[in-house]
Coordinates of C-alpha atoms and ligand atoms in Angstrom, one line a residue:
X140 CA -39.7 37.5 -38.4
X141 CA -38.6 35.6 -41.4
X142 CA -39.7 38.3 -43.8
X143 CA -38.9 41.1 -41.4
X144 CA -35.3 40.4 -40.9
X145 CA -34.1 40.6 -44.5
X146 CA -36.3 43.7 -45.0
X147 CA -34.6 45.4 -42.1
X148 CA -31.2 44.3 -43.3
X149 CA -32.0 45.6 -46.8
X150 CA -33.1 48.9 -45.3
X151 CA -30.0 49.1 -43.2
X152 CA -27.9 48.2 -46.2
X153 CA -29.5 50.7 -48.6
X154 CA -29.2 53.3 -45.8
X155 CA -25.5 52.8 -45.7
X156 CA -25.0 52.8 -49.4
X157 CA -27.5 55.5 -50.4
X158 CA -27.8 57.9 -47.6
X159 CA -29.0 57.3 -44.1
X160 CA -30.5 60.6 -44.3
X161 CA -32.8 59.7 -47.2
X162 CA -34.1 56.6 -45.4
X163 CA -34.7 58.1 -42.0
X164 CA -36.1 61.4 -43.3
X165 CA -38.6 59.4 -45.5
X166 CA -39.8 57.7 -42.4
X167 CA -40.4 60.9 -40.5
X168 CA -41.9 62.2 -43.7
X169 CA -44.3 59.3 -44.0
X170 CA -45.4 59.7 -40.4
X171 CA -46.1 63.4 -41.1
X172 CA -47.6 62.8 -44.5
X173 CA -50.3 60.6 -42.9
X174 CA -51.6 63.7 -41.1
X175 CA -53.7 66.5 -42.4
X176 CA -52.5 70.1 -41.9
X177 CA -48.8 69.5 -41.4
X178 CA -47.8 71.0 -44.7
X179 CA -45.6 73.8 -43.4
X180 CA -43.8 71.5 -40.9
X181 CA -43.2 68.9 -43.5
X182 CA -41.7 71.5 -45.8
X183 CA -39.4 72.6 -43.0
X184 CA -38.3 69.0 -42.3
X185 CA -37.5 68.6 -46.0
X186 CA -35.6 71.8 -46.2
X187 CA -33.6 71.2 -43.0
X188 CA -31.9 67.9 -43.6
X189 CA -29.0 69.1 -41.5
X190 CA -31.4 69.0 -38.5
X191 CA -33.8 66.1 -39.3
X192 CA -31.8 63.7 -41.5
X193 CA -29.6 62.3 -38.8
X194 CA -31.9 62.3 -35.8
X195 CA -30.8 60.2 -32.9
X196 CA -32.8 57.2 -32.0
X197 CA -35.2 57.9 -29.2
X198 CA -36.6 61.4 -29.8
X199 CA -40.0 63.1 -29.6
X200 CA -40.9 65.6 -32.2
X201 CA -43.3 68.4 -31.5
X202 CA -44.9 69.1 -34.9
X203 CA -46.9 72.4 -35.0
X204 CA -49.8 72.2 -37.4
X205 CA -50.4 74.6 -40.2
X206 CA -52.7 76.7 -38.2
X207 CA -50.0 77.1 -35.5
X208 CA -47.7 78.7 -38.1
X209 CA -50.5 80.9 -39.3
X210 CA -51.4 82.0 -35.8
X211 CA -47.8 83.1 -35.3
X212 CA -48.3 85.6 -38.0
X213 CA -44.7 86.5 -38.5
X214 CA -43.1 83.2 -39.2
X215 CA -41.9 84.5 -42.6
X216 CA -39.9 87.1 -40.8
X217 CA -37.8 84.6 -38.9
X218 CA -34.2 84.5 -40.2
X219 CA -32.4 81.3 -41.0
X220 CA -30.7 81.0 -37.6
X221 CA -33.9 81.6 -35.7
X222 CA -35.7 79.0 -37.8
X223 CA -33.0 76.5 -37.1
X224 CA -33.1 77.2 -33.4
X225 CA -36.8 77.0 -33.4
X226 CA -36.8 73.6 -35.1
X227 CA -34.2 72.2 -32.8
X228 CA -36.3 73.3 -29.9
X229 CA -39.1 71.1 -31.2
X230 CA -37.0 68.0 -30.9
X231 CA -37.0 66.4 -27.5
X232 CA -34.1 64.2 -26.7
X233 CA -36.1 61.3 -25.3
X234 CA -39.2 59.4 -26.2
X235 CA -42.1 60.7 -24.2
X236 CA -45.4 59.2 -24.8
X237 CA -48.3 61.3 -23.6
X238 CA -50.1 58.7 -21.4
X239 CA -46.9 58.4 -19.3
X240 CA -47.3 62.0 -18.1
X241 CA -49.0 62.2 -14.8
X242 CA -51.2 65.0 -13.6
X243 CA -49.4 67.2 -11.2
X244 CA -46.0 65.9 -12.2
X245 CA -44.9 67.8 -15.2
X246 CA -42.0 66.7 -17.4
X247 CA -39.1 69.0 -17.9
X248 CA -37.8 67.8 -21.3
X249 CA -34.4 68.7 -22.8
X250 CA -34.4 69.6 -26.4
X251 CA -31.7 69.4 -29.0
X252 CA -31.3 73.2 -28.8
X253 CA -27.9 73.1 -27.1
X254 CA -26.1 76.0 -28.7
X255 CA -23.7 77.9 -26.5
X256 CA -25.9 81.0 -26.4
X257 CA -28.3 79.0 -24.4
X258 CA -26.9 78.4 -20.9
X259 CA -29.0 75.5 -19.8
X260 CA -27.3 72.2 -19.3
X261 CA -28.5 69.4 -21.6
X262 CA -30.3 71.9 -23.9
X263 CA -33.2 74.3 -23.6
X264 CA -36.3 72.8 -22.0
X265 CA -39.9 72.4 -22.7
X266 CA -42.4 71.7 -20.0
X267 CA -45.0 69.0 -20.6
X268 CA -48.1 69.2 -18.3
X269 CA -51.2 67.1 -18.2
X270 CA -54.3 69.2 -17.8
X271 CA -57.3 68.3 -15.7
X272 CA -59.1 67.1 -18.9
X273 CA -56.2 64.8 -19.8
X274 CA -54.8 66.7 -22.7
X275 CA -51.1 67.6 -22.6
X276 CA -49.8 71.1 -22.9
X277 CA -46.3 72.1 -24.0
X278 CA -44.9 75.3 -22.5
X279 CA -42.1 77.2 -24.0
X280 CA -40.4 80.6 -23.8
X281 CA -42.6 83.7 -23.3
X282 CA -45.3 81.5 -21.7
X283 CA -46.2 80.3 -25.2
X284 CA -48.2 77.1 -24.9
X285 CA -49.4 74.5 -27.3
X286 CA -51.9 71.7 -26.8
X287 CA -51.2 68.2 -28.2
X288 CA -53.8 67.5 -30.8
X289 CA -52.7 64.2 -32.1
X290 CA -50.5 62.1 -29.8
X291 CA -47.8 59.4 -30.1
X292 CA -47.5 59.0 -33.8
X293 CA -44.7 56.5 -34.2
X294 CA -41.8 56.9 -36.6
X295 CA -38.4 55.2 -36.9
X296 CA -36.7 57.3 -34.3
X297 CA -39.4 57.8 -31.8
X298 CA -42.7 59.7 -31.6
X299 CA -44.4 62.7 -33.1
X300 CA -46.8 64.9 -31.2
X301 CA -48.9 67.3 -33.2
X302 CA -49.3 70.6 -31.4
X303 CA -51.5 73.7 -32.1
X304 CA -48.8 76.4 -31.5
X305 CA -45.2 77.0 -32.5
X306 CA -43.0 76.8 -29.4
X307 CA -41.0 80.0 -28.7
X308 CA -37.3 79.6 -28.0
X309 CA -36.7 81.1 -24.5
X310 CA -34.9 84.5 -24.7
X311 CA -32.9 86.5 -22.2
X312 CA -34.4 87.7 -18.9
X313 CA -34.3 91.2 -20.4
X314 CA -36.1 90.4 -23.6
X315 CA -38.6 88.2 -21.8
X316 CA -39.4 91.1 -19.4
X317 CA -39.6 93.6 -22.1
X318 CA -42.0 91.8 -24.4
X319 CA -44.0 89.4 -22.4
X320 CA -43.6 89.9 -18.6
X321 CA -43.6 93.7 -18.2
X322 CA -44.3 93.2 -14.6
X323 CA -40.6 92.3 -14.2
X324 CA -39.2 95.5 -15.6
X325 CA -38.4 97.1 -12.3
X326 CA -36.3 94.1 -11.3
X327 CA -34.5 94.1 -14.6
X328 CA -34.1 97.9 -14.3
X329 CA -32.6 97.4 -10.9
X330 CA -30.1 94.9 -12.3
X331 CA -29.1 97.6 -14.9
X332 CA -29.0 100.3 -12.3
X333 CA -26.4 98.3 -10.2
X334 CA -24.5 97.0 -13.2
X335 CA -25.5 93.4 -12.4
X336 CA -27.2 92.7 -15.7
X337 CA -24.3 91.1 -17.4
X338 CA -23.4 89.0 -14.4
X339 CA -26.9 87.6 -14.4
X340 CA -26.9 87.1 -18.2
X341 CA -23.7 85.0 -18.0
X342 CA -25.0 82.6 -15.3
X343 CA -25.9 79.1 -16.3
X344 CA -28.9 77.0 -15.1
X345 CA -30.1 80.0 -13.1
X346 CA -33.2 80.2 -11.0
X347 CA -34.4 83.7 -10.4
X348 CA -37.0 84.8 -7.9
X349 CA -38.0 88.1 -9.4
X350 CA -40.3 90.5 -7.5
X351 CA -43.0 92.0 -9.5
X352 CA -43.1 95.8 -10.1
X353 CA -45.7 96.4 -7.3
X354 CA -43.3 94.9 -4.8
X355 CA -40.7 97.5 -5.7
X356 CA -43.2 100.3 -5.9
X357 CA -44.5 99.5 -2.4
X358 CA -40.9 100.1 -1.1
X359 CA -40.2 103.2 -3.1
X360 CA -39.3 105.0 0.2
X361 CA -37.0 102.2 1.4
X362 CA -35.1 102.1 -1.9
X363 CA -34.7 105.9 -2.3
X364 CA -31.5 106.3 -0.3
X365 CA -30.1 102.8 -0.5
X366 CA -26.5 102.6 -1.5
X367 CA -25.5 100.5 -4.5
X368 CA -23.6 97.8 -2.5
X369 CA -26.7 97.1 -0.4
X370 CA -28.9 97.0 -3.4
X371 CA -26.5 94.6 -5.2
X372 CA -26.6 92.3 -2.2
X373 CA -30.4 92.4 -2.2
X374 CA -30.6 91.6 -5.9
X375 CA -28.1 88.8 -5.8
X376 CA -30.1 87.3 -3.0
X377 CA -32.9 86.7 -5.5
X378 CA -30.7 84.7 -7.9
X379 CA -29.7 81.1 -7.5
X380 CA -27.0 80.2 -10.1
X381 CA -26.3 76.7 -11.2
X382 CA -29.5 75.2 -9.9
X383 CA -32.5 75.0 -12.2
X384 CA -35.4 74.6 -9.9
X385 CA -38.6 74.0 -11.6
X386 CA -41.7 74.6 -9.5
X387 CA -42.2 71.0 -8.6
X388 CA -38.6 70.8 -7.5
X389 CA -39.2 73.5 -4.9
X390 CA -39.8 71.2 -2.0
X391 CA -41.3 72.2 1.3
X392 CA -38.6 73.2 3.8
X393 CA -35.8 73.0 1.2
X394 CA -33.4 75.8 0.7
X395 CA -31.3 77.2 -2.2
X396 CA -28.0 78.9 -2.2
X397 CA -28.2 82.4 -3.6
X398 CA -25.6 84.5 -5.4
X399 CA -25.3 86.6 -2.3
X400 CA -22.3 84.6 -1.1
X401 CA -24.4 81.4 -0.8
X402 CA -26.9 83.0 1.6
X403 CA -29.9 80.7 1.4
X404 CA -33.5 81.3 0.5
X405 CA -36.1 78.8 2.0
X406 CA -39.1 77.3 0.4
X407 CA -42.4 76.7 2.1
X408 CA -45.3 75.0 0.5
X409 CA -48.8 75.1 1.9
X410 CA -51.7 73.7 0.0
X411 CA -51.3 75.2 -3.5
X412 CA -49.1 78.1 -2.3
X413 CA -45.4 78.3 -2.7
X414 CA -43.3 80.8 -0.8
X415 CA -39.7 81.8 -0.9
X416 CA -38.9 83.1 2.6
X417 CA -42.1 84.9 3.2
X418 CA -42.8 86.0 -0.4
X419 CA -45.4 84.2 -2.5
X420 CA -44.6 82.8 -5.9
X421 CA -47.3 84.3 -8.0
X422 CA -46.1 83.0 -11.4
X423 CA -43.9 80.0 -11.7
X424 CA -41.6 78.6 -14.5
X425 CA -41.1 81.4 -16.8
X426 CA -38.4 80.0 -19.2
X427 CA -35.5 82.1 -20.1
X428 CA -32.4 81.3 -22.2
X429 CA -30.2 80.7 -19.2
X430 CA -32.7 79.2 -16.8
X431 CA -36.1 80.1 -15.4
X432 CA -37.8 82.8 -13.4
X433 CA -40.4 82.5 -10.6
X434 CA -42.3 85.8 -10.1
X435 CA -42.8 86.7 -6.4
X436 CA -45.0 89.3 -4.7
X437 CA -42.4 90.8 -2.3
X438 CA -38.8 91.8 -2.4
X439 CA -36.5 89.4 -0.4
X440 CA -34.0 90.7 2.2
X441 CA -30.7 88.9 2.6
X442 CA -30.8 90.1 6.2
X443 CA -34.2 88.4 6.8
X444 CA -33.4 84.9 5.6
X445 CA -35.4 83.5 8.4
X446 CA -38.6 85.2 7.3
X447 CA -41.4 82.7 6.8
X448 CA -45.0 83.1 5.6
X449 CA -47.9 83.2 7.9
X450 CA -49.8 80.6 6.0
X451 CA -53.0 81.3 7.9
X452 CA -53.3 84.8 6.3
X453 CA -55.9 85.2 3.7
X454 CA -54.3 88.5 2.6
X455 CA -50.9 89.1 1.1
X456 CA -47.8 88.6 3.3
X457 CA -46.2 91.7 4.7
X458 CA -43.0 93.0 3.1
X459 CA -39.8 92.2 5.0
X460 CA -38.6 95.8 4.4
X461 CA -40.1 98.6 6.3
X462 CA -41.9 100.9 4.0
X463 CA -40.7 104.3 5.1
X464 CA -41.8 107.9 5.0
X465 CA -44.7 109.3 3.1
X466 CA -44.6 106.2 0.8
X467 CA -45.7 103.8 3.6
X468 CA -48.6 102.8 1.5
X469 CA -46.6 102.8 -1.6
X470 CA -49.1 104.7 -3.7
X471 CA -48.3 107.8 -5.6
X472 CA -44.6 107.1 -6.0
X473 CA -43.0 106.1 -9.2
X474 CA -41.9 102.5 -9.3
X475 CA -38.2 102.4 -8.4
X476 CA -35.8 101.3 -11.2
X477 CA -38.5 101.0 -13.9
X478 CA -36.9 103.9 -15.7
X479 CA -33.5 102.3 -15.5
X480 CA -34.3 99.8 -18.2
X481 CA -32.5 101.2 -21.2
X482 CA -34.4 102.1 -24.3
X483 CA -33.8 99.9 -27.3
X484 CA -35.4 102.0 -30.0
X485 CA -38.1 104.6 -30.5
X486 CA -37.4 106.4 -27.3
X487 CA -39.4 109.6 -27.0
X488 CA -36.3 111.4 -25.6
X489 CA -32.9 110.7 -24.3
X490 CA -32.6 111.6 -20.7
X491 CA -29.3 110.4 -19.3
X492 CA -29.8 110.7 -15.6
X493 CA -30.3 108.6 -12.5
X494 CA -28.5 105.8 -10.9
X495 CA -26.8 104.5 -14.0
X496 CA -24.4 107.4 -13.8
X497 CA -21.6 106.4 -11.6
X498 CA -23.1 103.0 -10.9
X499 CA -20.1 101.4 -12.4
X500 CA -21.7 100.3 -15.7
X501 CA -20.1 102.8 -17.9
X502 CA -23.4 103.3 -19.5
X503 CA -24.3 106.7 -18.3
X504 CA -25.5 107.8 -21.7
X505 CA -27.9 105.0 -22.2
X506 CA -31.2 106.3 -23.5
X507 CA -34.1 105.7 -21.2
X508 CA -37.8 106.3 -21.3
X509 CA -38.8 109.9 -20.7
X510 CA -41.1 109.2 -17.9
X511 CA -42.3 106.6 -15.5
X512 CA -45.9 107.1 -14.3
X513 CA -46.7 106.5 -10.7
X514 CA -47.4 102.9 -10.1
X515 CA -47.0 102.0 -13.7
X516 CA -43.7 100.5 -14.7
X517 CA -44.2 100.1 -18.3
X518 CA -41.2 101.6 -20.1
X519 CA -42.3 103.6 -23.1
X520 CA -39.8 102.0 -25.4
X521 CA -41.1 100.2 -28.4
X522 CA -39.3 98.8 -31.3
X523 CA -39.2 95.2 -30.4
X524 CA -39.4 93.6 -33.8
X525 CA -42.0 90.9 -33.9
X526 CA -42.7 91.0 -30.2
X527 CA -46.2 90.6 -29.1
X528 CA -47.3 88.4 -31.9
X529 CA -48.4 85.0 -30.7
X530 CA -47.2 85.7 -27.2
X531 CA -49.5 84.4 -24.5
X532 CA -49.7 87.0 -21.9
X533 CA -51.3 84.6 -19.5
X534 CA -50.0 86.2 -16.4
X535 CA -51.4 84.3 -13.4
X536 CA -52.5 81.5 -15.6
X537 CA -49.4 79.4 -15.9
X538 CA -49.2 77.9 -12.5
X539 CA -48.8 74.4 -13.8
X540 CA -48.5 71.1 -12.2
X541 CA -49.9 72.1 -8.8
Ligands
NAG63 C1 -57.3 70.7 -41.3 O1 -57.6 72.1 -41.4 C2 -58.9 72.4 -41.9 C3 -59.0 73.9 -42.0 O2 -58.5 74.6 -40.9 C4 -60.0 71.8 -40.9 O3 -61.2 72.1 -41.4 C5 -59.7 70.3 -40.8 O4 -60.6 69.8 -39.8 C6 -58.3 70.0 -40.4 N1 -58.1 68.6 -40.4 C7 -57.6 67.9 -39.4 C8 -57.5 66.4 -39.5 O5 -57.2 68.5 -38.4
NAG64 C1 -38.5 75.1 -48.5 O1 -37.6 75.6 -49.4 C2 -38.2 76.1 -50.6 C3 -37.1 76.4 -51.6 O2 -36.2 77.3 -51.0 C4 -39.1 77.2 -50.3 O3 -39.8 77.7 -51.5 C5 -40.1 76.8 -49.3 O4 -41.0 77.9 -48.9 C6 -39.5 76.2 -48.1 N1 -40.5 75.6 -47.2 C7 -40.6 76.0 -46.0 C8 -41.8 75.4 -45.2 O5 -39.9 76.7 -45.4
NAG65 C1 -31.9 86.6 -36.6 O1 -32.9 87.1 -35.8 C2 -32.7 87.2 -34.4 C3 -33.9 87.6 -33.7 O2 -34.6 88.6 -34.4 C4 -31.5 88.2 -34.2 O3 -31.2 88.3 -32.8 C5 -30.3 87.6 -34.9 O4 -29.2 88.5 -34.8 C6 -30.6 87.4 -36.4 N1 -29.5 86.7 -37.0 C7 -29.0 86.9 -38.2 C8 -27.8 86.1 -38.6 O5 -29.5 87.8 -38.9
NAG66 C1 -43.6 72.4 5.5 O1 -42.5 72.7 6.3 C2 -42.9 73.3 7.5 C3 -41.7 73.7 8.2 O2 -40.8 72.7 8.3 C4 -43.8 72.4 8.3 O3 -44.2 73.1 9.5 C5 -45.1 72.1 7.5 O4 -45.9 71.2 8.1 C6 -44.6 71.5 6.1 N1 -45.8 71.4 5.3 C7 -46.1 70.4 4.5 C8 -47.3 70.5 3.6 O5 -45.4 69.4 4.6

């Protein structure tokens, strides 16, 4: 105490006189320097004093090790603004020590990535989940996950957690569907086809229940002659604006107000299963820049808000729409809307046809893939710079916290 006080005072004094940045950054630097294999991250901290020099008190820093940057493969192609956003995404705005995280009760942590482009109140989030073996996993955009290798290293402003992957900043629904969750391309195509894409992209703190492609494909007949207004209502019913609802916030018997004039969707939980109306959540918590997506196995109907699952079924729940005509089984028909996802680059051929014309988007000339194979909803567009590297395509494996 006697020695400590003047030392602290001196530190505070020199901090004021010299530069608070120098003192604090040195403290983070010494915490990092004590660890092997953090060379790249240390270099980034040194080079980005604008981000790290004036850290608030009470933060947690996720520090990817050298192998994490190497695994990423394309770090050197990140431009300055992407690097800055990525670094801010690694700073959690509270102190979270790993032993405090309880199995089955994940932490939904706000980061200092609060730029306007990211429409999540309090900053973009990371999910921290304790695994059965006790290790903690961080989940970021594109289902990129990193395991904590060295936990709770103290430094002046909080704690450092060394992780084995670089966290990916969540991107838009469209970009996420295109490069990591191609099973959502029919849903995104349908948003384009009805001109709803920009409405959804503008929403803040959104929770989206997005049916997978097979759900649309199964109903190809039902969608064939549907008018745009009906389709818009159906799509809006899958979207809950202004209410980020992480999987563990989806409580049994609760309901959420959808963008279809507040028409509610209802949650049912049964053992490890989660249903929205009668559709099953098959992949939860896909982080996007304005909220999150839960993938579901059936299309919801705003006119069947009372639909509930038969939890005794060991097979899939039935769709609430009646499959009609020759497509009753769904097989052999192209997946509706998959071809409405506009091409970004490298399109085999421009083919301006389909619903986009006259759908009120003014985008009738948008290039689109030249074909959509029956039952396969992968648009043939390529040209996504950097996509696919370091992305965990762990579809079906990210049901965390259950
Ligand atoms: C650092 O990386 C090297 C090479 O990958 C590895 O052999 C070593 O065990 C690592 N050290 C620590 C402390 O993680
Ligand atoms: C830090 O900046 C220097 C000088 O511009 C550069 O050579 C180095 O690669 C940078 N380090 C990192 C990790 O970005
Ligand atoms: C940086 O890269 C991102 C992603 O590739 C891109 O969207 C953005 O426009 C680029 N920014 C600048 C300033 O070049
Ligand atoms: C969930 O809610 C339903 C309907 O209110 C109820 O019948 C069921 O018992 C509840 N399940 C659990 C696990 O609480």
